[in-house]
Short mmCIF file of C-alpha atoms and ligand atoms in Angstrom, two decimals:
data_model
loop_
_atom_site.label_atom_id
_atom_site.label_comp_id
_atom_site.label_asym_id
_atom_site.label_seq_id
_atom_site.Cartn_x
_atom_site.Cartn_y
_atom_site.Cartn_z
CA MET E 1 -88.40 -215.46 13.16
CA ALA E 2 -91.74 -213.76 12.33
CA GLU E 3 -93.08 -210.74 14.20
CA PRO E 4 -95.44 -211.76 17.04
CA ILE E 5 -99.15 -211.83 16.28
CA ARG E 6 -101.69 -210.56 18.78
CA VAL E 7 -104.45 -212.99 19.76
CA VAL E 8 -107.24 -212.05 22.15
CA VAL E 9 -109.28 -214.67 23.99
CA THR E 10 -112.37 -213.44 25.84
CA GLY E 11 -113.73 -215.39 28.77
CA ALA E 12 -110.07 -216.05 29.49
CA ALA E 13 -110.71 -216.97 33.12
CA GLY E 14 -113.26 -219.63 32.15
CA GLN E 15 -113.04 -223.37 31.63
CA ILE E 16 -112.72 -223.48 27.82
CA ALA E 17 -109.95 -220.90 27.93
CA TYR E 18 -108.09 -222.96 30.52
CA SER E 19 -107.61 -225.72 27.92
CA LEU E 20 -107.33 -223.39 24.93
CA LEU E 21 -104.65 -220.93 26.02
CA TYR E 22 -101.94 -223.56 26.46
CA SER E 23 -102.53 -224.98 22.98
CA ILE E 24 -102.38 -221.54 21.36
CA ALA E 25 -99.30 -220.51 23.34
CA LYS E 26 -97.35 -223.63 22.42
CA GLY E 27 -97.91 -223.18 18.69
CA ASP E 28 -100.66 -225.72 17.91
CA VAL E 29 -102.77 -223.13 16.10
CA PHE E 30 -100.67 -220.45 14.42
CA GLY E 31 -97.56 -222.53 13.82
CA LYS E 32 -94.47 -223.70 15.63
CA ASP E 33 -92.44 -220.66 14.59
CA GLN E 34 -95.04 -217.95 15.08
CA PRO E 35 -94.45 -215.88 18.25
CA ILE E 36 -97.61 -214.83 20.07
CA ILE E 37 -98.84 -212.04 22.28
CA LEU E 38 -101.84 -213.38 24.20
CA VAL E 39 -104.42 -210.88 25.38
CA LEU E 40 -106.76 -212.26 28.06
CA LEU E 41 -110.05 -210.41 28.40
CA ASP E 42 -112.59 -211.10 31.12
CA ILE E 43 -114.92 -209.13 33.39
CA PRO E 44 -113.62 -207.16 36.45
CA PRO E 45 -114.51 -209.75 39.16
CA MET E 46 -112.42 -212.33 37.31
CA LEU E 47 -109.20 -210.28 37.25
CA PRO E 48 -107.71 -212.14 40.26
CA VAL E 49 -108.38 -215.44 38.47
CA LEU E 50 -106.75 -214.06 35.32
CA ASP E 51 -103.64 -213.28 37.38
CA GLY E 52 -103.41 -216.97 38.20
CA VAL E 53 -103.80 -217.91 34.52
CA VAL E 54 -101.01 -215.47 33.62
CA MET E 55 -98.76 -217.04 36.27
CA GLU E 56 -99.43 -220.51 34.92
CA LEU E 57 -98.77 -219.46 31.33
CA GLN E 58 -95.46 -217.94 32.42
CA ASP E 59 -94.65 -221.10 34.34
CA CYS E 60 -95.15 -223.21 31.20
CA ALA E 61 -91.95 -221.53 29.85
CA LEU E 62 -93.20 -221.59 26.28
CA PRO E 63 -90.70 -220.06 23.84
CA LEU E 64 -93.33 -218.70 21.41
CA LEU E 65 -95.21 -216.81 24.11
CA ARG E 66 -93.75 -213.28 24.07
CA GLU E 67 -96.25 -211.47 26.29
CA VAL E 68 -99.47 -212.08 28.21
CA ILE E 69 -101.78 -209.13 28.78
CA PRO E 70 -104.69 -209.64 31.22
CA THR E 71 -107.40 -206.98 31.01
CA ASP E 72 -111.05 -206.15 31.66
CA GLU E 73 -111.06 -203.29 29.13
CA VAL E 74 -112.27 -203.89 25.58
CA GLU E 75 -110.15 -201.05 24.22
CA VAL E 76 -107.02 -202.87 25.44
CA GLY E 77 -108.39 -206.30 24.53
CA PHE E 78 -109.28 -205.59 20.92
CA LYS E 79 -106.53 -203.16 19.96
CA ASP E 80 -104.63 -204.20 16.81
CA ILE E 81 -105.61 -207.85 17.07
CA ASP E 82 -104.76 -210.44 14.43
CA ALA E 83 -107.30 -212.92 15.77
CA ALA E 84 -110.11 -212.67 18.31
CA ILE E 85 -111.62 -215.76 19.91
CA LEU E 86 -114.83 -214.69 21.63
CA VAL E 87 -115.59 -217.31 24.27
CA GLY E 88 -116.65 -215.02 27.13
CA SER E 89 -120.32 -215.50 27.98
CA MET E 90 -122.51 -217.67 30.15
CA PRO E 91 -122.68 -221.43 29.45
CA ARG E 92 -126.00 -223.27 29.68
CA LYS E 93 -126.48 -225.16 32.95
CA GLU E 94 -128.78 -228.12 33.49
CA GLY E 95 -132.41 -227.00 33.34
CA MET E 96 -131.65 -223.74 31.50
CA GLU E 97 -133.51 -223.06 28.26
CA ARG E 98 -131.82 -221.79 25.12
CA LYS E 99 -133.83 -218.59 25.24
CA ASP E 100 -132.48 -217.78 28.72
CA LEU E 101 -129.00 -218.00 27.25
CA LEU E 102 -129.90 -215.87 24.25
CA LYS E 103 -131.14 -213.08 26.47
CA ALA E 104 -128.08 -213.23 28.75
CA ASN E 105 -125.45 -213.46 26.05
CA VAL E 106 -126.57 -211.59 22.98
CA ALA E 107 -126.02 -208.21 24.66
CA ILE E 108 -122.37 -209.15 25.29
CA PHE E 109 -121.81 -209.74 21.59
CA LYS E 110 -123.48 -206.49 20.60
CA THR E 111 -121.09 -204.63 22.92
CA GLN E 112 -118.06 -206.59 21.79
CA GLY E 113 -118.90 -206.21 18.09
CA ALA E 114 -119.14 -202.45 18.59
CA ALA E 115 -115.82 -202.48 20.48
CA LEU E 116 -114.14 -204.48 17.72
CA ASP E 117 -115.47 -201.99 15.22
CA LYS E 118 -113.98 -199.13 17.20
CA TYR E 119 -110.68 -200.44 18.50
CA ALA E 120 -109.70 -202.94 15.81
CA LYS E 121 -110.34 -200.31 13.15
CA LYS E 122 -106.73 -199.62 12.29
CA THR E 123 -106.11 -203.22 11.36
CA VAL E 124 -109.35 -203.36 9.44
CA LYS E 125 -108.14 -200.54 7.19
CA GLN E 126 -104.98 -202.57 6.71
CA LEU E 127 -107.17 -205.52 5.81
CA SER E 128 -108.82 -203.56 3.01
CA SER E 129 -105.48 -202.97 1.31
CA ASN E 130 -104.49 -206.59 2.01
CA LEU E 131 -107.74 -207.70 0.44
CA GLN E 132 -107.06 -205.67 -2.67
CA ARG E 133 -103.56 -207.10 -2.97
CA ILE E 134 -104.70 -210.69 -2.43
CA PHE E 135 -107.55 -210.30 -4.88
CA ARG E 136 -105.08 -208.94 -7.48
CA GLU E 137 -102.74 -211.88 -6.88
CA GLU E 138 -105.55 -214.43 -6.89
CA LYS E 139 -107.46 -213.09 -9.88
CA SER E 140 -106.12 -215.75 -12.21
CA LYS E 141 -107.14 -218.56 -9.82
CA SER E 142 -110.86 -218.25 -10.37
CA PHE E 143 -112.06 -220.70 -7.67
CA TRP E 144 -110.31 -218.98 -4.78
CA TYR E 145 -110.77 -215.49 -6.19
CA LYS E 146 -114.47 -215.96 -5.45
CA GLY E 147 -113.75 -216.80 -1.81
CA HIS E 148 -113.39 -214.50 1.17
CA HIS E 149 -110.04 -213.45 2.57
CA VAL E 150 -109.94 -213.60 6.36
CA SER E 151 -106.87 -211.85 7.66
CA ARG E 152 -108.18 -210.40 10.95
CA GLN E 153 -110.36 -213.27 12.07
CA VAL E 154 -113.13 -213.14 14.68
CA LEU E 155 -114.31 -216.54 15.90
CA VAL E 156 -117.43 -216.63 18.07
CA VAL E 157 -117.73 -219.56 20.47
CA GLY E 158 -120.09 -218.29 23.19
CA ASN E 159 -123.63 -219.62 22.80
CA PRO E 160 -125.92 -219.28 20.99
CA ALA E 161 -122.85 -219.09 18.79
CA ASN E 162 -124.42 -218.47 15.36
CA THR E 163 -126.72 -215.70 16.53
CA ASN E 164 -124.07 -214.11 18.75
CA CYS E 165 -121.75 -214.10 15.74
CA LEU E 166 -124.40 -212.44 13.57
CA ILE E 167 -125.04 -209.79 16.22
CA ALA E 168 -121.30 -209.13 16.69
CA SER E 169 -120.89 -208.76 12.95
CA LYS E 170 -123.91 -206.45 12.61
CA SER E 171 -122.47 -204.35 15.44
CA ALA E 172 -119.15 -204.01 13.60
CA PRO E 173 -120.21 -202.56 10.24
CA SER E 174 -116.68 -201.53 9.22
CA ILE E 175 -115.37 -205.10 9.49
CA PRO E 176 -116.18 -207.34 6.51
CA LYS E 177 -118.81 -209.97 7.37
CA GLU E 178 -116.46 -212.59 5.94
CA ASN E 179 -114.08 -212.01 8.87
CA PHE E 180 -116.62 -213.44 11.31
CA SER E 181 -117.28 -217.14 11.82
CA CYS E 182 -118.78 -219.26 14.56
CA LEU E 183 -117.71 -222.60 15.97
CA THR E 184 -119.46 -225.71 14.65
CA ARG E 185 -116.22 -227.65 14.42
CA LEU E 186 -116.99 -229.35 17.71
CA ASP E 187 -120.15 -230.81 16.13
CA HIS E 188 -118.12 -231.72 13.04
CA ASN E 189 -115.55 -233.54 15.19
CA ARG E 190 -118.30 -235.28 17.13
CA ALA E 191 -119.87 -236.52 13.88
CA SER E 192 -116.52 -237.76 12.48
CA SER E 193 -115.76 -239.50 15.73
CA GLN E 194 -119.14 -241.25 15.94
CA VAL E 195 -118.68 -242.65 12.42
CA ALA E 196 -115.07 -243.67 13.16
CA ILE E 197 -116.09 -245.52 16.33
CA ARG E 198 -118.91 -247.27 14.46
CA CYS E 199 -116.50 -248.38 11.70
CA GLY E 200 -113.70 -249.34 14.09
CA VAL E 201 -111.19 -246.92 12.54
CA SER E 202 -109.33 -243.88 13.87
CA SER E 203 -111.04 -240.51 13.45
CA ASP E 204 -108.55 -239.32 10.81
CA LYS E 205 -109.91 -242.01 8.47
CA VAL E 206 -113.23 -240.13 8.21
CA LYS E 207 -113.50 -236.98 6.09
CA ASN E 208 -116.07 -234.56 4.68
CA VAL E 209 -118.87 -234.89 7.20
CA ILE E 210 -120.99 -231.73 7.17
CA ILE E 211 -122.74 -229.83 9.93
CA TRP E 212 -125.49 -227.69 8.40
CA GLY E 213 -127.09 -224.81 10.26
CA ASN E 214 -127.24 -223.93 13.91
CA HIS E 215 -124.92 -225.05 16.72
CA SER E 216 -127.97 -226.42 18.54
CA SER E 217 -130.11 -229.52 18.64
CA THR E 218 -131.60 -228.65 15.21
CA GLN E 219 -128.19 -228.83 13.52
CA TYR E 220 -128.04 -231.39 10.73
CA PRO E 221 -125.01 -233.70 10.77
CA ASP E 222 -124.92 -234.98 7.18
CA VAL E 223 -122.76 -237.89 6.01
CA HIS E 224 -124.09 -238.24 2.46
CA HIS E 225 -120.84 -236.77 1.07
CA ALA E 226 -118.50 -238.16 3.70
CA LYS E 227 -115.89 -240.85 3.08
CA VAL E 228 -114.27 -243.49 5.28
CA ASP E 229 -110.92 -245.12 4.68
CA LEU E 230 -111.86 -248.62 5.75
CA HIS E 231 -108.57 -250.50 6.09
CA GLY E 232 -107.16 -249.04 2.85
CA ALA E 233 -110.39 -248.87 0.81
CA GLU E 234 -112.07 -245.46 0.58
CA MET E 235 -115.86 -245.60 0.43
CA GLY E 236 -118.98 -243.60 1.26
CA VAL E 237 -120.15 -243.65 4.87
CA TYR E 238 -123.49 -245.28 4.00
CA GLU E 239 -121.59 -248.10 2.28
CA ALA E 240 -119.10 -248.46 5.16
CA VAL E 241 -121.60 -248.35 8.03
CA LYS E 242 -124.28 -250.46 6.31
CA ASP E 243 -126.95 -249.27 8.75
CA GLU E 244 -129.20 -246.60 7.28
CA ALA E 245 -131.53 -246.65 10.29
CA TRP E 246 -128.64 -245.69 12.59
CA LEU E 247 -127.29 -243.05 10.21
CA ARG E 248 -130.71 -241.43 9.88
CA GLY E 249 -131.64 -241.90 13.54
CA ASP E 250 -129.36 -242.32 16.53
CA PHE E 251 -126.26 -240.98 14.77
CA ILE E 252 -127.97 -237.65 14.08
CA SER E 253 -129.58 -237.31 17.50
CA THR E 254 -126.36 -238.30 19.31
CA VAL E 255 -124.45 -235.47 17.61
CA GLN E 256 -127.33 -233.00 18.00
CA LEU E 257 -127.69 -233.69 21.72
CA ARG E 258 -124.05 -234.29 22.63
CA GLY E 259 -123.55 -230.89 24.27
CA ALA E 260 -126.59 -231.44 26.50
CA ALA E 261 -125.39 -234.98 27.35
CA VAL E 262 -122.00 -233.60 28.45
CA ILE E 263 -123.70 -230.96 30.61
CA LYS E 264 -125.91 -233.63 32.21
CA SER E 265 -122.93 -235.80 32.97
CA ARG E 266 -120.26 -233.25 34.00
CA LYS E 267 -122.69 -230.65 35.36
CA LEU E 268 -120.53 -228.36 33.25
CA SER E 269 -120.50 -227.50 29.57
CA SER E 270 -117.93 -229.21 27.32
CA ALA E 271 -114.55 -227.54 27.54
CA MET E 272 -111.62 -229.78 26.54
CA SER E 273 -113.33 -230.82 23.30
CA ALA E 274 -114.50 -227.26 22.64
CA ALA E 275 -110.94 -225.96 23.03
CA LYS E 276 -109.64 -228.66 20.65
CA ALA E 277 -112.30 -227.70 18.09
CA ILE E 278 -111.39 -223.99 18.36
CA CYS E 279 -107.77 -224.92 17.62
CA ASP E 280 -108.83 -227.01 14.59
CA HIS E 281 -111.02 -224.18 13.27
CA MET E 282 -108.37 -221.46 13.61
CA ARG E 283 -105.52 -223.62 12.37
CA ASP E 284 -107.48 -224.44 9.22
CA ILE E 285 -108.10 -220.74 8.64
CA TRP E 286 -104.41 -219.98 9.05
CA PHE E 287 -103.01 -222.90 7.08
CA GLY E 288 -105.90 -224.07 4.88
CA THR E 289 -107.91 -227.26 4.65
CA LYS E 290 -106.40 -230.44 3.22
CA GLU E 291 -106.65 -230.94 -0.55
CA GLY E 292 -110.02 -232.50 -1.45
CA GLU E 293 -111.40 -232.09 2.07
CA PHE E 294 -113.89 -229.74 3.63
CA ILE E 295 -114.73 -228.80 7.18
CA SER E 296 -117.76 -227.17 8.81
CA MET E 297 -117.96 -223.64 10.08
CA GLY E 298 -120.67 -221.07 10.67
CA VAL E 299 -120.29 -218.27 8.11
CA TYR E 300 -122.37 -215.48 6.69
CA ALA E 301 -124.86 -217.13 4.35
CA ALA E 302 -124.97 -214.44 1.64
CA GLY E 303 -124.51 -215.86 -1.86
CA ASN E 304 -124.82 -219.53 -0.85
CA SER E 305 -126.10 -221.97 -3.48
CA TYR E 306 -128.27 -224.00 -1.06
CA GLY E 307 -131.22 -221.64 -0.71
CA VAL E 308 -130.37 -220.81 2.91
CA PRO E 309 -131.74 -217.36 3.90
CA GLU E 310 -128.94 -214.86 3.43
CA ASP E 311 -128.89 -212.79 6.63
CA LEU E 312 -127.80 -215.64 8.91
CA ILE E 313 -124.61 -217.18 10.22
CA TYR E 314 -125.22 -220.77 9.10
CA SER E 315 -122.84 -223.73 9.22
CA PHE E 316 -121.76 -224.92 5.76
CA PRO E 317 -119.10 -227.18 4.27
CA VAL E 318 -116.14 -224.88 3.69
CA GLN E 319 -112.74 -225.13 2.03
CA ILE E 320 -109.93 -222.75 2.94
CA LYS E 321 -106.82 -221.79 1.00
CA ASN E 322 -104.51 -218.75 1.29
CA LYS E 323 -106.58 -217.63 4.31
CA THR E 324 -109.61 -217.50 2.02
CA TRP E 325 -112.73 -219.52 2.76
CA LYS E 326 -115.30 -220.64 0.29
CA ILE E 327 -118.56 -222.54 0.78
CA VAL E 328 -118.44 -225.82 -1.15
CA ASP E 329 -121.16 -225.33 -3.75
CA GLY E 330 -123.35 -227.69 -5.67
CA LEU E 331 -123.43 -230.80 -3.48
CA PRO E 332 -126.57 -232.79 -4.32
CA ILE E 333 -129.20 -232.50 -1.56
CA ASN E 334 -131.93 -235.13 -1.19
CA ASP E 335 -135.38 -234.56 0.36
CA PHE E 336 -134.30 -235.94 3.75
CA SER E 337 -131.42 -233.46 3.94
CA ARG E 338 -133.45 -230.57 2.52
CA ALA E 339 -136.06 -230.84 5.28
CA LYS E 340 -133.40 -230.87 8.00
CA MET E 341 -131.44 -227.98 6.47
CA ASP E 342 -134.64 -225.93 6.30
CA ALA E 343 -135.62 -226.74 9.90
CA THR E 344 -132.33 -225.52 11.31
CA ALA E 345 -132.49 -222.40 9.10
CA ALA E 346 -135.98 -221.68 10.44
CA GLU E 347 -134.65 -221.88 14.02
CA LEU E 348 -131.86 -219.45 13.15
CA VAL E 349 -134.31 -216.98 11.63
CA GLU E 350 -136.39 -217.15 14.82
CA GLU E 351 -133.30 -216.77 17.02
CA ARG E 352 -132.09 -213.79 14.99
CA ASP E 353 -135.47 -212.07 15.21
CA THR E 354 -135.74 -212.74 18.98
CA ALA E 355 -132.21 -211.41 19.51
CA LEU E 356 -132.89 -208.25 17.53
CA ASP E 357 -136.09 -207.83 19.50
CA PHE E 358 -134.26 -208.17 22.86
CA LEU E 359 -131.63 -205.70 21.73
CA SER E 360 -134.18 -203.12 20.62
CA GLN E 361 -135.95 -203.10 24.02
N1 NAD G 401 -119.81 -223.25 20.00
C1 NAD G 401 -119.43 -224.30 20.70
O1 NAD G 401 -119.15 -225.36 20.15
C2 NAD G 401 -119.35 -224.25 22.21
C3 NAD G 401 -118.90 -225.37 22.89
C4 NAD G 401 -118.81 -225.30 24.29
C5 NAD G 401 -119.19 -224.15 24.96
N2 NAD G 401 -119.63 -223.09 24.25
C6 NAD G 401 -120.01 -221.85 24.92
O2 NAD G 401 -118.82 -221.12 25.29
C7 NAD G 401 -119.14 -220.21 26.35
C8 NAD G 401 -118.10 -220.30 27.45
O3 NAD G 401 -118.11 -221.55 28.06
P1 NAD G 401 -117.18 -221.88 29.33
O4 NAD G 401 -117.49 -223.27 29.69
O5 NAD G 401 -115.78 -221.47 29.10
O6 NAD G 401 -117.84 -220.92 30.41
P2 NAD G 401 -117.23 -220.40 31.79
O7 NAD G 401 -118.37 -219.92 32.61
O8 NAD G 401 -116.29 -221.39 32.39
O9 NAD G 401 -116.35 -219.16 31.33
C9 NAD G 401 -116.92 -218.04 30.74
C10 NAD G 401 -116.05 -216.86 31.05
O10 NAD G 401 -116.57 -215.75 30.32
C11 NAD G 401 -116.45 -214.62 31.16
N3 NAD G 401 -117.30 -213.53 30.68
C12 NAD G 401 -118.63 -213.35 30.90
N4 NAD G 401 -119.02 -212.20 30.32
C13 NAD G 401 -117.94 -211.67 29.71
C14 NAD G 401 -117.70 -210.49 28.95
N5 NAD G 401 -118.68 -209.61 28.71
N6 NAD G 401 -116.46 -210.26 28.49
C15 NAD G 401 -115.45 -211.12 28.73
N7 NAD G 401 -115.60 -212.24 29.46
C16 NAD G 401 -116.83 -212.52 29.93
C17 NAD G 401 -116.81 -215.14 32.54
O11 NAD G 401 -116.38 -214.26 33.56
C18 NAD G 401 -116.06 -216.47 32.54
O12 NAD G 401 -114.73 -216.32 33.01
C19 NAD G 401 -120.56 -220.59 26.78
O13 NAD G 401 -121.48 -219.69 26.20
C20 NAD G 401 -120.75 -221.98 26.23
O14 NAD G 401 -122.10 -222.31 26.04
C21 NAD G 401 -119.71 -223.12 22.90
O1 S2G G 402 -125.70 -225.69 25.83
C1 S2G G 402 -125.62 -226.71 25.12
O2 S2G G 402 -126.55 -227.46 24.89
C2 S2G G 402 -124.33 -227.05 24.38
C3 S2G G 402 -123.06 -226.57 25.03
C4 S2G G 402 -121.91 -226.58 24.06
O3 S2G G 402 -122.13 -225.65 23.05
C5 S2G G 402 -121.65 -227.93 23.44
O4 S2G G 402 -122.02 -228.16 22.29
O5 S2G G 402 -121.06 -228.77 24.12
#
């Protein structure tokens, strides 16, 4: 059996982690024969809660789970990690504005980026030699050679996820920007599911929806390139749904506002669906996306072919192979889509500038 990998989850005493940790520990993400050391990082007042989470994980008697390490120290949390899932931060409550969240959370990701830079450094050096080896091996396969290898992966979930991810990455200058991504897979899953429900098929019959931009209400769920398997016949979503007004109206706003709707209803931010999306995101990084399919994730925008400003973490359609992600280039973009892609980019530019402003005060 393989050597155990070390996975840190921050915010490990919180509600997303409560659904997430079990899935990771039982092999849903890194594989059914990959042993795991789980590192649970939270803040000092939550250590007693973490003790309870450790007890429960032990009581699950999961064969892949080799060790559970609860901690409130970043130097323990981030040491020699293979994957970091940064959930720890404040969720939005009813009545809270996005800016309140930005102010509260962005400082956490500055600190954690700096800590990753410092304590995950050894593995990052290893990554550089890995990168060189992979690039040598992949040179002949031109498509994937142009992609970005992501061995030590940092996934940012805490909101505002894109901007927090950018700040964490900027605070970790020795870690390649390509190793950072943020979660928009929940939006992607929401969009697929809405189309599937509308067409009366199961969600696995819908592929290649795209979430462009920010994990916020300006995100653009785009189905122009998506396909539905409608009882054995594959067709475009516009053709399958036959309701352009819905696709350009309520479908988009339902996905954009779904997080707020869940908060209004549960009085708590989404957790079960967020944990499922984190598993989907990480599993695709580890094992690759299906042939001919793409998924959405927030990645560093440098070098994109869609005219999105470069110094942002923006959600794009992405394909992954050999732990290497690549933005799907060259999809035709109509005026309707262009305007929405630009609007969400503009929000991200504003968020980035506000965050940098807060952090410089
Ligand atoms: N990107 C997405 O799709 C998505 C979806 C759902 C929720 N979220 C976000 O995920 C975050 C967590 O949500 P939740 O419902 O689990 O919240 P929660 O309040 O239940 O848990 C958050 C945990 O983070 C911990 N924490 C706070 N500061 C920390 C720090 N500096 N280091 C380590 N841990 C810290 C808290 O003590 C708490 O245990 C929120 O910001 C929420 O908005 C993102
Ligand atoms: O705070 C929000 O509006 C969204 C919370 C969470 O990110 C979600 O998408 O469910």
